[in-house]
Every structure is written in structure tokens, then in C-alpha cells.
XYZ file of C-alpha atoms in Angstrom:
692
model
C -231.138 48.306 217.401
C -228.767 45.537 218.570
C -230.209 42.478 220.267
C -230.346 42.577 224.060
C -229.448 39.609 226.241
C -231.848 38.042 228.693
C -231.430 40.389 231.644
C -232.040 37.992 234.512
C -230.196 38.289 237.834
C -230.679 34.548 238.410
C -229.053 33.738 235.051
C -226.243 36.158 235.776
C -225.605 34.748 239.259
C -225.585 31.237 237.801
C -223.012 32.236 235.198
C -220.686 34.092 237.569
C -220.805 31.273 240.113
C -220.381 28.456 237.573
C -217.565 30.074 235.600
C -215.032 30.096 238.455
C -216.214 26.675 239.652
C -215.715 25.134 236.212
C -212.330 26.793 235.940
C -211.321 25.376 239.297
C -212.475 21.906 238.259
C -210.571 22.122 234.966
C -207.408 23.143 236.757
C -207.780 20.766 239.689
C -205.753 18.097 237.947
C -202.736 20.309 237.626
C -203.106 21.350 241.263
C -203.102 17.707 242.412
C -199.870 17.051 240.538
C -198.231 20.278 241.700
C -194.886 20.061 243.416
C -194.625 19.940 247.204
C -193.269 23.485 247.136
C -196.366 24.761 245.309
C -198.663 22.939 247.736
C -196.783 24.461 250.635
C -197.135 27.922 249.166
C -200.903 27.505 248.820
C -201.234 26.691 252.525
C -199.650 30.003 253.450
C -201.916 33.072 253.878
C -202.667 34.261 250.340
C -204.927 37.111 251.474
C -202.754 39.767 253.078
C -203.571 41.412 256.392
C -205.249 44.704 255.514
C -205.218 47.842 257.640
C -208.263 50.104 257.345
C -208.959 53.584 258.704
C -212.563 53.045 259.727
C -214.021 56.169 261.361
C -210.581 57.843 261.614
C -209.154 54.910 263.657
C -206.650 52.487 262.162
C -207.146 48.770 262.669
C -207.208 45.381 260.976
C -209.989 44.782 258.434
C -211.187 41.572 260.063
C -211.548 43.365 263.438
C -213.375 46.484 262.176
C -216.661 47.229 263.943
C -218.582 48.389 260.836
C -219.080 47.548 257.167
C -215.829 48.581 255.530
C -214.047 47.268 252.429
C -210.618 48.024 251.013
C -209.048 47.128 247.669
C -205.659 47.558 246.062
C -206.239 49.412 242.773
C -203.969 46.939 240.981
C -206.751 44.379 241.432
C -208.965 46.320 239.011
C -208.833 45.677 235.291
C -206.725 48.082 233.162
C -208.295 51.082 231.458
C -208.006 54.720 230.511
C -208.157 55.846 234.146
C -210.507 58.782 233.548
C -213.636 57.585 235.347
C -213.742 56.993 239.114
C -216.126 54.097 238.433
C -213.009 52.184 237.312
C -211.613 52.290 240.878
C -214.936 51.482 242.573
C -215.917 48.418 240.557
C -216.934 45.477 242.711
C -217.579 47.250 246.017
C -220.819 45.962 247.552
C -223.244 48.756 248.419
C -221.733 51.127 245.844
C -223.550 51.997 242.628
C -221.075 53.713 240.301
C -222.787 54.682 237.043
C -220.581 56.090 234.310
C -222.310 58.882 232.422
C -219.917 58.541 229.447
C -219.929 62.329 229.608
C -216.694 64.087 230.570
C -218.606 67.296 231.334
C -220.240 65.526 234.311
C -218.796 63.458 237.146
C -219.478 59.779 237.711
C -222.840 59.173 239.351
C -222.026 57.611 242.740
C -224.327 56.353 245.474
C -223.828 54.223 248.594
C -226.892 52.386 249.874
C -228.957 54.903 247.884
C -227.270 58.002 249.343
C -226.306 60.374 246.522
C -228.634 58.806 243.938
C -230.566 62.034 243.337
C -227.510 64.105 242.372
C -228.005 65.600 238.896
C -224.251 66.235 238.635
C -221.184 65.839 240.814
C -221.265 63.707 243.945
C -223.276 64.431 247.078
C -224.352 62.512 250.161
C -220.941 60.767 250.298
C -217.743 61.908 252.025
C -214.717 61.718 249.680
C -211.135 61.989 250.942
C -207.624 61.681 249.507
C -204.775 60.911 251.919
C -206.918 62.207 254.777
C -207.818 65.451 252.971
C -211.484 66.053 252.039
C -212.449 66.233 248.384
C -215.917 67.132 249.655
C -216.614 70.849 249.982
C -218.158 72.326 253.178
C -221.640 72.191 251.619
C -221.398 68.429 250.963
C -220.745 68.545 247.191
C -217.778 66.760 245.585
C -216.110 66.451 242.200
C -213.954 63.476 241.241
C -212.807 64.664 237.799
C -209.821 66.541 239.294
C -208.405 63.344 240.826
C -205.580 61.716 238.858
C -206.576 58.104 239.326
C -203.125 56.609 238.657
C -201.849 58.337 241.800
C -204.142 56.154 243.942
C -202.805 52.947 245.485
C -205.854 51.695 247.401
C -209.514 52.567 247.936
C -211.451 52.185 251.172
C -215.262 52.319 251.322
C -217.057 52.825 254.645
C -220.772 52.052 254.612
C -223.446 52.316 257.257
C -223.800 54.058 260.644
C -220.056 54.398 261.269
C -219.799 56.832 258.325
C -221.898 59.332 260.300
C -218.693 60.270 262.136
C -217.695 62.121 258.948
C -220.574 64.595 259.433
C -222.673 66.388 256.832
C -223.858 64.263 253.944
C -221.832 61.219 254.973
C -224.249 58.479 253.980
C -221.030 56.668 253.247
C -217.338 57.455 252.927
C -214.843 56.758 250.137
C -211.178 57.256 250.998
C -208.447 57.234 248.339
C -204.861 56.609 249.440
C -201.562 56.976 247.646
C -198.424 55.015 248.585
C -194.837 56.146 248.889
C -192.721 54.918 245.951
C -190.287 52.109 246.789
C -187.647 52.629 244.065
C -186.397 55.506 241.932
C -187.648 55.081 238.394
C -189.194 56.839 235.401
C -191.993 55.476 233.265
C -193.764 56.503 230.097
C -197.148 55.110 229.145
C -199.543 55.505 226.253
C -203.032 54.191 225.647
C -205.554 54.421 222.834
C -209.125 53.327 222.441
C -212.392 53.583 220.568
C -213.905 57.036 219.961
C -210.340 58.259 219.361
C -209.424 58.142 223.023
C -205.761 59.023 223.567
C -203.833 59.090 226.838
C -200.153 59.879 227.399
C -198.505 59.841 230.796
C -195.044 60.508 232.222
C -194.245 59.449 235.782
C -191.032 59.771 237.745
C -190.261 58.658 241.295
C -187.334 59.332 243.602
C -186.550 57.485 246.829
C -184.117 58.585 249.523
C -183.441 57.383 253.065
C -186.364 59.175 254.701
C -187.830 61.060 251.760
C -189.595 60.005 248.595
C -191.342 61.894 245.815
C -193.462 61.204 242.768
C -194.602 63.388 239.860
C -197.213 62.303 237.308
C -198.170 64.320 234.223
C -201.006 63.194 231.982
C -202.884 64.380 228.930
C -206.099 62.842 227.641
C -208.387 63.514 224.694
C -211.404 61.822 223.123
C -213.975 62.417 220.412
C -216.578 60.725 222.606
C -218.883 57.779 221.977
C -221.800 60.096 221.131
C -222.195 63.197 219.042
C -221.119 66.422 220.772
C -219.110 64.614 223.472
C -215.447 65.364 222.765
C -213.168 66.145 225.696
C -209.658 67.234 226.632
C -208.006 66.910 230.034
C -204.560 67.788 231.377
C -203.462 66.716 234.859
C -200.412 66.967 237.096
C -200.039 65.297 240.485
C -196.984 65.603 242.731
C -196.530 63.887 246.099
C -193.768 64.170 248.676
C -193.418 61.628 251.483
C -191.374 61.806 254.662
C -190.991 59.101 257.282
C -189.169 60.047 260.473
C -187.304 57.735 262.779
C -189.953 57.990 265.508
C -192.809 57.071 263.183
C -193.727 60.531 261.920
C -195.254 60.333 258.433
C -195.858 63.435 256.325
C -197.530 63.507 252.910
C -197.663 66.677 250.814
C -199.712 66.788 247.607
C -200.076 69.138 244.667
C -203.009 68.349 242.365
C -203.585 70.317 239.167
C -206.293 69.610 236.626
C -207.328 71.540 233.535
C -210.200 70.641 231.201
C -209.959 73.059 228.251
C -213.132 71.684 226.673
C -215.682 69.043 227.619
C -218.722 68.956 225.374
C -221.971 67.908 227.046
C -224.125 65.606 224.872
C -227.034 65.906 227.343
C -229.580 63.231 228.083
C -231.972 61.856 225.486
C -235.494 60.476 225.713
C -236.272 56.778 226.001
C -237.607 56.766 222.432
C -234.425 58.404 221.113
C -232.294 55.846 222.943
C -234.199 53.011 221.282
C -233.788 54.606 217.841
C -230.085 55.508 218.049
C -228.150 55.637 221.365
C -225.365 57.733 219.844
C -227.609 60.660 218.892
C -228.150 63.843 220.890
C -231.190 65.993 221.468
C -231.600 69.130 219.364
C -230.685 71.356 222.334
C -227.137 69.954 222.289
C -226.537 71.462 218.864
C -228.704 74.541 219.364
C -227.114 75.840 222.586
C -223.726 74.046 222.407
C -223.635 72.919 226.093
C -220.070 72.465 227.283
C -217.744 72.997 230.219
C -214.194 74.160 230.779
C -212.582 74.035 234.210
C -209.360 74.393 236.164
C -208.681 72.932 239.598
C -205.640 73.523 241.833
C -205.128 72.128 245.329
C -202.271 71.898 247.824
C -202.494 69.739 250.932
C -200.265 68.461 253.735
C -201.185 65.635 256.101
C -199.189 64.167 258.959
C -199.583 61.477 261.603
C -197.403 60.108 264.362
C -197.771 57.251 266.853
C -196.859 57.746 270.516
C -196.706 55.568 273.572
C -200.035 57.102 274.621
C -201.720 56.761 271.200
C -201.395 58.734 267.967
C -202.264 62.048 266.341
C -202.997 63.108 262.790
C -203.610 66.450 261.127
C -204.220 67.900 257.662
C -204.406 71.328 256.043
C -205.474 72.177 252.490
C -206.283 75.072 250.203
C -207.026 75.575 246.526
C -209.154 77.167 243.854
C -211.481 76.047 241.092
C -212.675 77.887 237.994
C -215.588 76.730 235.857
C -217.302 78.079 232.769
C -220.323 75.999 231.791
C -222.880 76.507 229.023
C -226.248 74.904 229.801
C -228.756 73.678 227.226
C -231.263 76.530 227.365
C -231.232 80.282 226.848
C -231.688 81.449 230.430
C -233.073 84.773 229.244
C -236.044 84.956 231.629
C -235.725 87.811 234.091
C -235.473 85.456 237.069
C -233.606 82.571 235.415
C -230.106 83.326 236.678
C -228.739 82.755 233.181
C -227.574 79.621 231.408
C -223.836 80.337 231.210
C -222.188 79.742 234.585
C -218.993 81.611 235.454
C -217.688 80.297 238.783
C -214.527 81.349 240.632
C -214.045 79.321 243.836
C -211.472 79.430 246.606
C -211.438 76.917 249.441
C -209.361 75.979 252.485
C -209.579 73.923 255.622
C -207.876 71.872 258.271
C -208.465 69.100 260.769
C -206.766 67.567 263.788
C -207.412 64.238 265.488
C -205.880 62.705 268.606
C -206.280 59.130 269.836
C -205.299 58.046 273.322
C -205.091 54.584 274.841
C -206.314 53.895 278.373
C -205.708 50.197 278.759
C -208.745 48.437 277.297
C -210.224 51.818 276.367
C -209.309 54.028 273.428
C -210.575 57.579 273.010
C -210.653 59.801 269.944
C -211.173 63.572 269.768
C -211.092 65.728 266.648
C -212.095 68.956 264.964
C -212.481 70.044 261.352
C -212.916 73.468 259.784
C -213.600 74.314 256.157
C -214.615 77.288 254.056
C -215.321 77.922 250.388
C -216.011 81.229 248.709
C -217.666 81.432 245.282
C -217.905 84.391 242.950
C -220.764 83.245 240.732
C -222.088 84.997 237.657
C -224.689 83.886 235.138
C -225.214 84.999 231.535
C -227.698 84.358 228.770
C -226.731 81.472 226.494
C -227.087 83.158 223.110
C -226.990 79.932 221.064
C -223.545 78.952 222.303
C -222.232 82.469 222.946
C -222.075 84.363 226.227
C -224.854 86.941 226.329
C -226.018 89.542 228.829
C -225.488 89.304 232.574
C -228.353 87.643 234.481
C -226.726 86.806 237.814
C -223.956 88.252 239.993
C -223.441 87.073 243.555
C -220.887 85.976 246.141
C -221.511 82.747 248.042
C -219.695 81.630 251.175
C -220.133 78.287 252.882
C -218.284 77.220 256.014
C -218.340 74.244 258.341
C -217.030 73.803 261.868
C -217.246 70.326 263.346
C -216.297 68.633 266.617
C -216.304 64.866 266.942
C -215.344 62.197 269.458
C -215.300 58.440 269.711
C -214.559 55.725 272.214
C -213.705 52.027 271.840
C -213.790 49.478 274.645
C -212.132 46.105 274.125
C -214.045 44.312 276.895
C -212.383 40.982 276.113
C -210.247 39.565 273.324
C -213.470 38.685 271.507
C -215.860 41.495 272.454
C -215.456 45.102 271.332
C -217.824 48.065 271.722
C -217.543 51.399 269.968
C -219.478 54.656 269.904
C -219.043 58.215 268.726
C -220.679 61.442 267.724
C -220.184 64.633 265.804
C -221.729 68.083 265.905
C -221.625 69.988 262.617
C -222.379 73.624 261.980
C -222.849 74.527 258.300
C -223.380 78.186 257.372
C -224.436 79.696 254.033
C -224.126 83.368 253.119
C -225.322 84.705 249.743
C -224.777 88.313 248.673
C -226.693 89.268 245.525
C -225.398 92.159 243.397
C -227.811 91.739 240.500
C -231.420 92.718 241.088
C -233.823 94.424 238.739
C -237.556 94.788 238.353
C -238.947 91.267 238.479
C -235.678 89.917 239.929
C -235.474 91.026 243.582
C -232.460 90.924 245.893
C -231.788 87.217 246.530
C -229.290 87.723 249.356
C -229.710 85.528 252.387
C -228.111 83.652 255.253
C -228.798 80.191 256.551
C -227.182 78.061 259.265
C -227.743 74.428 260.202
C -226.417 72.836 263.400
C -226.925 69.097 263.399
C -225.672 66.091 265.410
C -224.551 62.700 264.115
C -223.828 59.648 266.244
C -223.393 55.873 266.202
C -222.940 52.916 268.536
C -221.695 49.475 267.648
C -220.644 46.115 269.022
C -218.589 43.297 267.527
C -217.726 39.791 268.659
C -215.354 37.330 267.087
C -212.126 35.378 267.023
C -209.003 35.523 264.891
C -210.610 34.685 261.528
C -214.258 35.779 261.919
C -216.315 38.556 263.457
C -219.973 39.465 263.917
C -220.896 43.146 264.211
C -223.963 45.328 264.667
C -224.320 49.108 264.498
C -226.940 51.798 265.014
C -226.546 55.433 264.012
C -228.116 58.697 262.948
C -226.879 61.370 260.563
C -227.964 64.209 258.339
C -227.535 65.669 254.886
C -227.787 69.437 254.598
C -228.782 71.015 251.274
C -225.764 71.907 249.162
C -225.189 75.372 247.753
C -226.314 74.059 244.369
C -229.545 72.733 245.850
C -230.211 76.037 247.606
C -229.406 78.115 244.513
C -232.864 78.078 242.888
C -236.451 78.083 244.057
C -239.010 75.856 242.307
C -241.014 79.010 241.520
C -239.551 82.488 241.084
C -236.000 83.496 241.933
C -233.826 83.549 244.979
C -232.182 81.510 247.667
C -234.285 78.456 248.515
C -234.541 78.922 252.294
C -237.422 76.458 252.571
C -235.066 73.475 252.454
C -234.062 71.744 255.685
C -231.531 68.959 256.318
C -232.631 65.385 255.783
C -232.270 63.209 258.890
C -231.508 59.509 258.660
C -231.358 56.561 261.048
C -229.366 53.481 260.124
C -228.935 49.960 261.423
C -226.772 47.104 260.165
C -225.859 43.560 261.158
C -222.886 41.904 259.536
C -220.428 39.030 259.473
C -216.947 38.814 258.019
C -214.405 36.055 257.798
C -210.786 35.959 256.645
C -209.048 32.678 255.872
C -205.641 32.052 254.260
C -207.118 31.705 250.745
C -210.396 33.600 250.931
C -212.230 36.386 252.700
C -215.879 37.367 252.691
C -218.438 39.653 254.316
C -222.228 39.640 254.481
C -224.206 42.637 255.760
C -227.923 43.330 256.206
C -228.952 46.948 256.700
C -231.880 49.346 257.006
C -232.026 53.119 256.515
C -234.956 55.413 257.330
C -234.872 59.055 256.271
C -237.109 62.018 257.073
C -237.320 65.114 254.866
C -235.404 63.400 252.078
C -234.034 65.968 249.632
C -235.217 65.077 246.136
C -235.094 66.619 242.678
C -238.165 68.776 242.067
C -237.412 69.745 238.461
C -234.431 69.296 236.155
C -234.599 71.236 232.921
C -231.689 71.999 230.617
C -229.128 71.832 233.394
C -231.095 73.910 235.915
C -232.232 71.731 238.820
C -234.416 72.646 241.794
C -234.954 70.600 244.939
C -237.485 70.082 247.703
C -237.858 68.097 250.906
C -239.785 65.015 249.862
C -241.598 62.436 251.933
C -240.012 59.863 254.216
C -238.068 56.990 252.680
C -236.918 53.552 253.736
C -234.208 51.260 252.391
C -233.438 47.676 253.268
C -230.721 45.639 251.712
C -228.113 42.890 251.690
C -224.460 43.169 250.669
C -222.112 40.300 249.929
C -218.432 40.466 249.045
C -216.178 37.485 248.320
C -212.490 37.394 247.394
C -211.001 33.939 246.913
C -208.007 32.155 245.441
C -209.501 29.139 243.688
C -206.123 27.716 242.708
C -202.532 28.826 242.277
C -203.505 30.578 239.025
C -207.209 31.462 239.402
C -208.746 34.225 241.541
C -212.385 35.246 241.835
C -213.854 38.454 243.256
C -217.582 39.044 243.739
C -219.568 42.030 244.956
C -223.371 41.824 245.140
C -226.032 44.187 246.478
C -229.785 43.851 246.870
C -231.442 47.148 247.817
C -235.136 47.939 248.191
C -235.498 51.747 248.331
C -238.985 53.247 248.541
C -240.952 56.282 249.648
C -242.987 55.422 252.726
C -245.294 58.475 252.956
C -246.565 61.381 250.890
C -247.719 61.517 247.264
C -245.124 58.937 246.176
C -245.758 56.382 248.927
C -244.706 52.858 247.872
C -242.898 54.246 244.811
C -239.293 53.251 244.217
C -236.673 55.943 244.784
C -235.471 56.901 241.300
C -231.906 56.244 240.227
C -231.449 53.314 242.622
C -231.060 49.804 241.211
C -232.543 46.992 243.285
C -229.792 44.562 242.250
C -226.120 45.174 241.454
C -223.745 42.260 240.848
C -220.059 42.394 239.896
C -217.952 39.309 239.171
C -214.270 39.366 238.222
C -212.485 36.140 237.302
C -208.700 36.181 236.782
C -206.561 33.447 235.310
C -202.745 33.438 235.049
C -201.984 30.515 232.700
C -198.317 31.517 232.381
C -197.768 32.676 235.921
C -196.924 36.378 236.234
C -196.288 36.682 232.478
C -199.977 36.783 231.473
C -203.211 37.625 233.251
C -206.636 37.159 231.670
C -209.580 38.849 233.354
C -213.275 38.334 232.596
C -215.681 40.789 234.233
C -219.457 40.478 234.357
C -221.817 43.194 235.563
C -225.543 43.114 236.174
C -227.689 46.084 237.167
C -231.456 45.753 237.485
C -233.925 48.269 236.082
C -233.982 51.825 237.414
C -236.842 54.303 237.727
C -236.109 57.749 236.295
C -238.601 59.854 238.280
C -240.574 59.968 241.510
C -243.722 59.217 239.495
C -242.201 55.851 238.487
C -243.720 56.323 235.025
C -240.518 55.321 233.226
C -238.218 52.415 233.994
C -234.847 51.906 232.366
C -234.352 48.199 231.588
C -231.821 46.035 233.376
C -228.366 45.623 231.872
C -225.834 42.806 231.769
C -222.393 43.345 230.251
C -219.120 41.465 229.931
C -215.554 42.786 229.681
C -212.379 40.948 228.680
C -208.859 42.155 229.516
C -205.352 40.751 228.954
C -202.295 42.052 230.791
C -198.691 40.962 230.300
C -195.639 42.366 232.138
C -192.011 41.745 231.186
C -188.603 42.602 232.601
C -185.065 43.239 231.353
C -181.951 44.661 233.000
C -182.859 48.173 234.218
C -186.079 48.031 232.218
C -189.540 46.628 232.732
C -192.754 47.018 230.819
C -196.384 46.043 230.573
C -198.917 45.894 227.783
C -202.654 45.429 228.074
C -205.645 44.969 225.806
C -209.272 45.387 226.845
C -212.674 44.937 225.252
C -215.563 46.544 227.151
C -219.189 45.598 226.538
C -217.995 42.495 224.732
C -221.437 41.566 223.367
C -222.082 45.081 222.019
C -225.366 45.530 223.904
C -227.439 48.708 223.989
C -227.538 49.694 227.652
C -228.179 52.810 229.703
C -225.106 54.003 231.581
C -226.866 56.436 233.901
C -230.120 58.357 234.342
C -230.920 62.018 235.022
C -233.454 61.886 237.835
C -236.716 63.839 237.401
C -235.676 65.462 234.113
C -238.878 67.403 233.470
C -238.668 67.198 229.654
C -238.087 63.463 229.526
C -234.395 63.596 228.587
C -233.516 61.091 231.292
C -231.240 58.653 229.434
C -227.430 58.814 229.361
C -226.470 55.925 227.045
C -223.419 53.754 227.614
C -221.123 53.049 224.655
C -221.377 49.849 222.648
C -218.389 47.557 222.230
C -215.184 49.472 223.008
C -211.548 48.456 222.456
C -208.517 49.937 224.197
C -204.815 49.113 224.400
C -201.998 50.404 226.547
C -198.222 50.158 226.933
C -195.957 51.218 229.821
C -192.146 51.339 229.766
C -190.215 51.872 233.001
C -186.493 52.506 233.527
C -184.992 52.097 236.966
């Protein structure tokens, strides 16, 4: 086993703070002798004015009422662009754990919301250009998103996210940008574990219209045994900007994963012996997934003298065949080969109106998904006999409203609420002796609301918010009972109350925010058992979370930038059999530091990234704790230009010190296979050529 570093948050903080400071000191001499023109440039605003869409309403970042952060994706280090954790690095309050498993989505949580998800994303609202990625039941997948089509990412944390309804413990919004010039580019990248990525992108720009098409293919052998993957993606966007401010964005997103092998989790002892190995079940039952996702969406918005309106419509389908790591031959098991055919559609409309110092918002959202779900015996990697046959329909219908009062130039108050109705309908067509009819219906009608106040001047603002929301069980969570078969109608929505107090400041060369928060939840939905890919849930005891979030983005000199995101989060059960136990899957400390140096101006950028994540419990019993992890990445990027041509090459080394670390955990895995190892040292290179 490779040697581990001293995993101390104090040591890490010292290193990430001292490194930029020493760099600034070393470069201070050159700054003092800089020309008057350079000095003048540094006194101009280096941090651009950022517009955010907090709680459906557009506004300036420094004037937002709640805890919201936005980042241009070009600020992230280069990479393969296959893991959404790449776009979310450095956001305070966000824990993005890469599973290093292309058969499963990135494990995302915001202030602890979503930490219990055994696969996919839940408890967080995901949107792309105003269109939900989150299904009506609250479940999301990020693997279908072509990450290179995203221009900026916006993360909304805290009470204000409750305006997004069911499961919105936080909100992550991905936005694309209209191309500015007509051009065609070809890129290729390669990395360790035989990762290969090829991409063709073409853009066209007219007077009022613009379009972009991106086609990508990716393949990898995987960093562990039984973890190879293939992925093919196509994204097309059309943009229209009318003379009176009308903006229309149409998207076509296609994704096909012909084969993604699932290496499964391993035990703590196996991880210590050899992190690259797999458990015997991964070779015995050949767990794997193939999927296809297609989605079409159109969104539009237009300002008026009285305010603005925006609207979106979307529809699509998703097909999944997944082999789990057990036989599923028990009469009430539902099988271990999932055959899912899903269709979904929806729409929303929002109107904002100005009344002097008052601004009102009114909106509605409808969504529906219909699943034809069958389950078969996993006959050692082959599809066996039918064990499940049912149709599932989930729909949501939501109404929401908000109001903002700018009492003075410094004082602003905001409030809002949403009423969500989520309905589940299961029709079972497979019932035999010992496996009764599992049909059922279930409807939840729940409110969400928030109120907030902010006070500040041009460069700084204090804000405080209170709110309440809910998280209904997803269709996956309702699918199985802990004992026996059938629709788990014993589950009820979890209710949460949130409070936060924050401060943000924006100066010409730096911006920062500091937020303290508290979350209390009743009837928290937690994993009851997770065995071989089959997971059951229950309403656990009450929980409480308190934390601090700090973000800093500063220009230390004309050639050195530093970005820091840090989170301290204490998440515990407060009642029941696990009282005073830590909530599993939630790290108490997360720190991200990115230092960039441009020694040759725009011709070369060197980025050093440090990450620290404290230890994580793997179960409610708190009988196993994954150790803390500290890693370093190094990346070099160099662009160049020629007449009608431009290009860029990059080189990256991840996990520079080649440490054995855990990438993610499988919460409450009943057979102890809780560990999803992260790769050791990884190298990758990329090249892009663009012709205008």
C-alpha cells in the first residue's frame, strides 16, 4: 500500500494559504517595477459584474438575498469532461464525490442534502438553460449532460432554494452561451486507464440567430478491474435574440452509453489490500449498464416595461438496461436485471412584474414521467426469467410566487412560497403465489416557503434567510419494502427548516462570501439496506446540521489568481436509535484551493489544485469511518493563434502524490462493500484545433 500523507485540515489550510502568499511575495518585485499602464490596468475592476438567477429572478451577484455562487467553467482546470464533479469543484457547501464508476452518477450533496443517494442525484434541483434535469419524483442523472456545452454554473444554497419545490435542498443551474463567431474545432484527449475522447464542434453566427453542434465519443478501460466504459453524445443548441429583447434557446441532447461496467464497492479490508480489485460478485454476476437518453427543450424569456416573462417546455425518453450484482431469483425480489423504458415531458411559465419599489413573481410548473419497468433474474450475467412487470407514472403540478421589496437603496426584503403536488401511480402486471399485486397510488401535497432580508452598499451586503421545504420519496425509494414485496407506502416526505446568515463583498480585485447556516429535518429519509444494487429506505429520526461556508476569489497580482472554497459541516441525528451519530456520507470538512500562475501572460497557465476532505462515516451505526484525504493536481494550459487558426494544448496530473484515497462511499451497504476507491496518479493530455 502506498504511503498516505498527514491528513490534517490545519496543515492543508496552512499550505493553501501560504502558497499564494509566497507567490505574491516572490512576484511583488516585478509588480513594483511594472509600467504605469500595467498599474493602471490593475486598478480597474478585475472581477466582472456577474448576473445570477437566484430563485428565478435575475440580479447582480453582490445584491442577491441568499447564498448563491456562480462560476465560468473556463475557470476550472482542464480534463476529460465526463464527470460533473469537474464543473462543481470549489463551490462551498457542495460535496461532489467522483465514484470513478461510469455506471453510476457523481455523488452530489449540498449542505448534506442528497448524501444518502445510493445512485443518481436526489435532494437537489438540477436545471439546464431553465429546463429541469430533475424528474417529477426528485431524482436526477447528470451522465446525459455534455459538459463542454456548459458555459457557467450557478449554485443556490439555503432557504431560497425551497422555491424550486420537491427535494430542493439546493439548486444547481447549468447555462450555455450563444456562440460569438462562426468556427469549427476538433479536439482529442487521452489519459491513464486508456481513456480516449474525441470531439467535433461547429458554431454558426448570424445577425439574430446562432447555432452550435457538438459530437463526442469517449471510451476507457477504467482504473479498476471490470470498469470499462463507452459513451457517445450529441448536443445541438439554437439561439435567437429578437430586437425587443426576446431570447429563445432550443436544445437537443442525445446520449448513448453502449456499455458501462460496474466494478461495485469493496470492503475496507479489500481497499487496504489492493484498491484496484473488485469483489467476487463483480465477476460472478457481471454487473453493468447500457442506456440511451434523448431530450428536446425550448426556453424563452423577454423583458417588458412592466417586468419580464420566461417559459420552457421539454420532452424526451430514456432507456436503461442494468445488471445488478445478485441473482434476484427470490419470488419477491423483483429481479436483478432492470429493463426501464421512460418517457417524460413538462413545462413551466414565470412572470415578473415591477410595481415601483416592489417586484412580484408568479409561476407554475407541470411535469410527468411514465416508466415501463421490468425485472429479470440475473443468471450469472445473462437475462433470466421475468420477475417484475409494472407501469409507473409520476407527475408534479406546482404553483409558486415571490415578492421583493426594495425599501431603500440599502435594504431589501424578499419572500416566497410554493405548493407542490406529487402523485405516484404503480400498476403491477406480475403477481404470483408469494408475490401479490403491488399496485398502488400515493399523493403528497406539500408547501415550501422562505423569507429573507439583506442590507448593504455597492461593494458589500449582509443577508439573512429563513425557510422550510420538503423532500418526497422518489420512485426508486418507494420501489421496495424493507421486508416482503410491493410499493413502500409507509414512507412520508421529509420536512426541513433552514436558516442562514451571510456576508459578501466584491472589490475590483477580489470577492468573497461567508455564510453560517443551520438545517433541521424531521422524518429524514435514510437508506435502510443496500445489497447488490437493491436499496430500501425508511423515515429515520430527526437530524440537525450546522455549518460555515467560505468562498474567496482574488487576483494576487497581474499574473497570479487564487480561488478558495471551504466548508465546515456538522451533520448529526438528534433523536432515535442513532442519536448523536454522524449522518453517513457527509464530510465535516471540505477545502478546495486553486492557484493559477501565468508566467508568460496568456501563452501559458499553470494551475495547482489542492483538495482536502475529512473522514466520512459509511453507515448510520457509525461503525466504519473512511479516513480523510488530501490530494494535489497539477495542470498546464497553453493557447496559440495563427491567421484563421487557433489552438490549445493541456497536460494534467491528478493525484500528484499517488495516494490511496476513497473517492466515494455507498451508504449503509449491508454486506460491507462500502468503498468506491479513487484512482492513483493519473495523467491526461489534450489538444484542440479551431478554424474560423
